[in-house]
Every structure is written in structure tokens, then in C-alpha cells.
CSV table of C-alpha atoms in Angstrom, one decimal:
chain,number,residue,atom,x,y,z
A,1,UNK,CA,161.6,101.9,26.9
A,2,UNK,CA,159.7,100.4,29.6
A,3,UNK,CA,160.0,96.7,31.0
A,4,UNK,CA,156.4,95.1,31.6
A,5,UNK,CA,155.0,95.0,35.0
A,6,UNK,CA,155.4,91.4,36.8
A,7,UNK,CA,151.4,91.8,36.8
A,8,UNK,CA,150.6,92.5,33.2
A,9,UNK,CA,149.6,89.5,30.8
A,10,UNK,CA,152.0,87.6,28.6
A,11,UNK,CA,151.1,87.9,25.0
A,12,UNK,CA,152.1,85.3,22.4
A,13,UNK,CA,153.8,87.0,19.6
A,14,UNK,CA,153.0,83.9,17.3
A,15,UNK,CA,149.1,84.6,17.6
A,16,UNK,CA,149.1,87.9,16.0
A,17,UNK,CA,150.9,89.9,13.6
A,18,UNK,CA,152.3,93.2,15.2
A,19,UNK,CA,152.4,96.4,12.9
A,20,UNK,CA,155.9,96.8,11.7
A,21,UNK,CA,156.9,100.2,13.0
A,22,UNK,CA,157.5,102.5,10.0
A,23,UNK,CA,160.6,105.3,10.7
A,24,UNK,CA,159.3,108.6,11.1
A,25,UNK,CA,160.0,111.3,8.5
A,26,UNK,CA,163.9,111.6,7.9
A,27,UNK,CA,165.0,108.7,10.7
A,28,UNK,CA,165.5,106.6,8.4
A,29,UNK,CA,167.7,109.2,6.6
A,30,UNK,CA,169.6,109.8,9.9
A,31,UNK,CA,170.4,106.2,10.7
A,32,UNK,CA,171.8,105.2,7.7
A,33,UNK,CA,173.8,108.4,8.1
A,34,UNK,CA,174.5,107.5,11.6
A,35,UNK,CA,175.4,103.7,10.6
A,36,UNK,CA,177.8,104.8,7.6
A,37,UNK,CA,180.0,107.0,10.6
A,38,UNK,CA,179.6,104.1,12.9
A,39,UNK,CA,181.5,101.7,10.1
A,40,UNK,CA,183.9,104.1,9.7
A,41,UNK,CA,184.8,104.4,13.4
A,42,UNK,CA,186.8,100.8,12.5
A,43,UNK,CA,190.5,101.3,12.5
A,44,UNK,CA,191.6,99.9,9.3
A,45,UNK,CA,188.5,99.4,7.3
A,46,UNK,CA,188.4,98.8,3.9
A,47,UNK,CA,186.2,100.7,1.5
A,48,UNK,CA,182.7,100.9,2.7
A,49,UNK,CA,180.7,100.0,-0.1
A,50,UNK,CA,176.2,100.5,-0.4
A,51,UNK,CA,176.4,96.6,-0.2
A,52,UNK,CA,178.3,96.2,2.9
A,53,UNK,CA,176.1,99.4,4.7
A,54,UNK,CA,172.9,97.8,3.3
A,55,UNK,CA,174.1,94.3,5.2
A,56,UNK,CA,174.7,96.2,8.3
A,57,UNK,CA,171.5,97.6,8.5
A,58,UNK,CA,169.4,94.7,7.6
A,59,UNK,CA,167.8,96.4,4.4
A,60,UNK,CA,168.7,96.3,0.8
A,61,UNK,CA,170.6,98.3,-1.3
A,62,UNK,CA,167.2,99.9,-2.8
A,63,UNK,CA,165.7,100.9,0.3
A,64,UNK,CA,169.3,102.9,0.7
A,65,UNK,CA,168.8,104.7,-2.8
A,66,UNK,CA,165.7,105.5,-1.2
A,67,UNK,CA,166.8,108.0,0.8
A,68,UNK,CA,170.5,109.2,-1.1
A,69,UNK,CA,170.8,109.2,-4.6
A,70,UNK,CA,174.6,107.7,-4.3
A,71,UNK,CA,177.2,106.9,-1.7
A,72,UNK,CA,178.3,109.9,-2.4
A,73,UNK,CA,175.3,112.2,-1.0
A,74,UNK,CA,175.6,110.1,1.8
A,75,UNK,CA,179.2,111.2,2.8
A,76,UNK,CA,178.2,114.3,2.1
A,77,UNK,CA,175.3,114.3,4.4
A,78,UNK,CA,178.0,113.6,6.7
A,79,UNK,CA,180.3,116.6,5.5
A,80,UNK,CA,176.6,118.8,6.2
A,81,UNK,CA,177.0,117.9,10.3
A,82,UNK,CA,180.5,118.5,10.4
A,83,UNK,CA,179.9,122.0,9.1
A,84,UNK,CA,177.4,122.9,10.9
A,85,UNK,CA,178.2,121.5,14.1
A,86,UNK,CA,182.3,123.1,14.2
A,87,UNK,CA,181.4,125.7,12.0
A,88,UNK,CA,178.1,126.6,14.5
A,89,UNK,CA,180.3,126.4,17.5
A,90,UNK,CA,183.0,128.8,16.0
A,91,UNK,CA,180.5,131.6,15.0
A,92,UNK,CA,179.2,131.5,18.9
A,93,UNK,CA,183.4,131.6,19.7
A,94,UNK,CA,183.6,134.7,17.8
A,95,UNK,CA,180.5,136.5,19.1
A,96,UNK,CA,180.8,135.6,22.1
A,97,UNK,CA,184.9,136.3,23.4
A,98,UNK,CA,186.2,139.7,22.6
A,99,UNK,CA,190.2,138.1,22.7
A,100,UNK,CA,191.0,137.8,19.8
A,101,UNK,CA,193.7,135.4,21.0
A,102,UNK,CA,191.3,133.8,22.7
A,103,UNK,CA,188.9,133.3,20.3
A,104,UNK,CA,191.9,131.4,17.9
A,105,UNK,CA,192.9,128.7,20.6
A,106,UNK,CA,189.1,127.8,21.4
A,107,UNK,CA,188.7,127.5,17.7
A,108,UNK,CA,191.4,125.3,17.4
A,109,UNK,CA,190.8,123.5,20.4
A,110,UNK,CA,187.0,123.0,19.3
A,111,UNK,CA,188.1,121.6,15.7
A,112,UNK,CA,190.3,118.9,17.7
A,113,UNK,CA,187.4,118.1,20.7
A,114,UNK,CA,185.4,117.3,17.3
A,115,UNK,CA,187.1,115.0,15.6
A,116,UNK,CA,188.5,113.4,18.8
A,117,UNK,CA,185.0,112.7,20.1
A,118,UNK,CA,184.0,111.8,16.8
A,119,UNK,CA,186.4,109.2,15.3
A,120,UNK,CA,184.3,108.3,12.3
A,121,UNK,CA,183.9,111.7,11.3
A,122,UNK,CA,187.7,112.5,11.4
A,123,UNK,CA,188.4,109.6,9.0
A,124,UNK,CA,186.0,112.1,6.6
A,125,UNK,CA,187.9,115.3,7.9
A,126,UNK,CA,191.3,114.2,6.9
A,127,UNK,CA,190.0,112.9,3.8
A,128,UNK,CA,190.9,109.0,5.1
A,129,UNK,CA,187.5,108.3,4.1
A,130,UNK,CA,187.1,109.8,1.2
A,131,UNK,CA,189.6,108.4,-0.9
A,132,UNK,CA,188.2,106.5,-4.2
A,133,UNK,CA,185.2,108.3,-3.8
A,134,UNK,CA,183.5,111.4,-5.3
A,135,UNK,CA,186.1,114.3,-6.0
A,136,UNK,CA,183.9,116.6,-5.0
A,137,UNK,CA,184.0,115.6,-1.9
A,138,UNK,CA,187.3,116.1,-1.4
A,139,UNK,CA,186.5,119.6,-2.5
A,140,UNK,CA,183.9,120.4,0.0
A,141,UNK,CA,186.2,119.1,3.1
A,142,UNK,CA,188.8,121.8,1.8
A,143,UNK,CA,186.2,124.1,1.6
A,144,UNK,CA,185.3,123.5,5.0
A,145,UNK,CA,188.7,124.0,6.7
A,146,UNK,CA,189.0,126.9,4.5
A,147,UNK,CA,186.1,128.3,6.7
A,148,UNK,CA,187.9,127.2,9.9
A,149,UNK,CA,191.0,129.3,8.2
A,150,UNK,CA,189.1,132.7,7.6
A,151,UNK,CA,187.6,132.6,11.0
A,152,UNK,CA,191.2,132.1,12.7
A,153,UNK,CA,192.8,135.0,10.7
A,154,UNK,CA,190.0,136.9,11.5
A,155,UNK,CA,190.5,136.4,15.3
A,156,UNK,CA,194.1,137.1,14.5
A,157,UNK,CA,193.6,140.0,12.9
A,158,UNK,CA,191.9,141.2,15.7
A,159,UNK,CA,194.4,140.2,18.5
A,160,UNK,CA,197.0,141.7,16.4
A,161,UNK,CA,195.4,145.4,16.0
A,162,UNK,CA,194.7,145.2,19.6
A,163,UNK,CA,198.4,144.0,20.3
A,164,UNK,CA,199.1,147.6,18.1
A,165,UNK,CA,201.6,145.1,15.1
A,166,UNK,CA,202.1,147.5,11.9
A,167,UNK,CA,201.5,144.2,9.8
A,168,UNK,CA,198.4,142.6,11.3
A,169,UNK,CA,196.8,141.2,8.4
A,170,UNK,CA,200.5,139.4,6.7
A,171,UNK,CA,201.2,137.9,10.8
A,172,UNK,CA,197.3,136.6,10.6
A,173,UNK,CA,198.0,135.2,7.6
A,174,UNK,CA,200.8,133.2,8.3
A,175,UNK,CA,199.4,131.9,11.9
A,176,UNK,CA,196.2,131.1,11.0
A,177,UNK,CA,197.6,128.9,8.0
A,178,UNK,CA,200.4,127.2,10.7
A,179,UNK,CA,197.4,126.7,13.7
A,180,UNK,CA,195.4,125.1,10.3
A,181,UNK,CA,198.0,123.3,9.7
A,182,UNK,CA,198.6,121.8,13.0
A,183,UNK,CA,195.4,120.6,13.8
A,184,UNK,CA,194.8,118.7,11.0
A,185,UNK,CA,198.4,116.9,11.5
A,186,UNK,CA,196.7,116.2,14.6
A,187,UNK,CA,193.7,114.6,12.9
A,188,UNK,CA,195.4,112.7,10.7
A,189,UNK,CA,197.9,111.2,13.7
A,190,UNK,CA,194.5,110.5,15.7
A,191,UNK,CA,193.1,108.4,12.4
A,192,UNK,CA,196.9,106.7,11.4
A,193,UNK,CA,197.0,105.5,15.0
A,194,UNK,CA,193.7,103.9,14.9
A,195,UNK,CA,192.3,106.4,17.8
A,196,UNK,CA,195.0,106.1,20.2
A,197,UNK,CA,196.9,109.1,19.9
A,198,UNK,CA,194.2,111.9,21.3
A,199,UNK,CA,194.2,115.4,19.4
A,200,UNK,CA,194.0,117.4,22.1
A,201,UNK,CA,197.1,115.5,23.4
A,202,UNK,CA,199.0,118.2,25.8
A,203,UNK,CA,196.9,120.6,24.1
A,204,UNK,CA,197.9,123.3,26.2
A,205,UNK,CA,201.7,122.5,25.8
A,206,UNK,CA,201.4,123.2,22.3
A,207,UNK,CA,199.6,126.2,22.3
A,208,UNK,CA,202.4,128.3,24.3
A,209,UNK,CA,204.7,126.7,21.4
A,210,UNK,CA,202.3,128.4,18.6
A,211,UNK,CA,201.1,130.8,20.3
């Protein structure tokens, strides 16, 4: 956005009617999206409700069901980003580090950066957010740190043929299920402390522990 020069002429807004700007295709779409993880960047908020969203953004309830079916699309729409924005950043992890070490701790420490940086989106990842809502919701964020789980035993599989163990795939196993474990205790601190308590808190401290 520009300001107007000192030079330019003053309109009056009360002798014409301006065009209302319509959203392009899908904006609207990703600011209601955008709005809902916004609300739920409130430590301690109740329930977010189509009502109280529709409020927020100055349009009613019908322009909402618009765009998403339910509420519950609209979380998942949500769910959509988060898998494809830690999931996307995991697959370049594995392709592009040969450690297989390596690759475990960046995916770890990628899964906490996320949700740290995105507060709203945590709430969802911990299941904060979801709770009254849609089962299947709940299903799809297990699904997704399901994904996160595969693609540490896989890096663990690999750092443990390379480290020669006899039982690489029972030790991968068992790690990758702790490291799961770990960092979604560390979500769930971060959203119980209303965003105080960082998850990548002496990150590196922690890794030599599981590591």
C-alpha cells in the first residue's frame, strides 16, 4: 500500500460509491482459515464456535458455509497446512542429510520450531483444539504424527545399520516412539502454559539425554 502524494487531489468518499473489492479466488477461503488459527492463538479460549468466527470477521455465518461445509472442514483445512508444511520439510530432511542420526534430531527439532512459531496451530496438534469437535479430526492429527513416527524410525533404522547394531529395526522402534513421545510432551507444555514455556527450550540439552 501506498500513502497519496501531498500533491494529489482529495476525494470525498461521501460523493461516490466505491466498488467493494471482491476476494480473489480462495482468499476468502484462506482468511477465514487464517482468522480461526488467529483465535486460537488465545491462551484459554473457550470453544470457538461459526458465530463467534463470523463476528470476528465481520460477515455472517452463511457467507462462512460458503466456503466450508462445517467447522469441522475448517479445522481440517488447518490439519491440511500442518501436514504439508512439517511433513514437506521432513521429506527434504531425509533426502537431503545422509546421517541418519542427523536426519532424526532435525526432524524433531523441525516438529517443535513448528508449533512453537505457530501457537494456534499447536492448540490443533495436541488436540487442545479439537476437543468437542469432529472425531475424525482427532483421527487425522494421530495420523499425522504417525507420519512424523515412520519417518524417525526410518532415519533410525538407518543410523543404526550404519552404527553395525544386530537389532536395528526393534532399537528404531523403541526411539522413534520415545523422540514421538517427547515432542509432543513438549507441545502440550507450550499450550498448558499459555505460550511461555518454548519447545525448543534447551533443545540441545535434551537431545544428548535421548540421543
Amino acid at each position: 500500500m501506498q500513502a497519496p502524494s501531498e500533491d494529489a487531489p482529495t476525494a470525498d468518499p461521501t460523493s461516490v460509491d466505491l466498488p467493494r473489492k471482491r476476494p480473489k479466488p480462495g482468499e476468502r477461503r484462506l482468511q477465514i482459515l487464517q482468522t480461526l488459527a488467529s483465535m486460537l492463538e488465545q491462551p484459554g479460549a473457550e470453544r470457538i464456535t461459526t458465530a463467534s468466527l463470523a463476528a470476528r470477521m465481520a460477515l455472517s455465518e452463511a457467507a462462512l458455509y460458503r466456503h466450508f461445509v462445517s467447522k469441522a472442514q475448517m479445522f481440517e483445512g488447518l490439519i491440511d497446512f500442518i501436514e504439508s508444511s512439517v511433513l514437506g520439510l521432513i521429506q527434504q530432511i531425509l533426502s537431503r542429510e545422509a546421517d541418519g542420526a542427523v536426519q532424526a534430531q532435525r526432524i524433531v527439532a523441525v516438529l517443535l520450531q513448528f508449533g512453537e512459531r505457530n501457537p494456534g496451530m499447536c492448540r490443533v496438534m495436541v488436540g487442545d483444539a479439537l476437543a468437542y469437535e469432529d472425531e475424525r479430526l482427532t483421527v487425522r492429527i494421530n495420523q499425522f504424527f504417525d507420519k512424523v513416527e515412520s519417518s524417525l524410525r526410518q532415519a533410525l533404522r538407518q543410523a543404526a545399520d550404519a552404527a553395525g547394531s544386530t537389532t536395528p529395526t526393534v532399537t528404531a522402534q523403541v526411539q522413534a516412539s520415545v523422540l514421538v513421545c517427547f515432542a509432543m510432551g513438549r507441545l502440550q507444555r507450550y499450550v498448558r502454559s499459555a505460550f511461555r514455556r518454548l519447545p525448543t527450550e534447551q533443545f540441545d540439552a535434551a537431545w544428548q539425554i535421548l540421543g
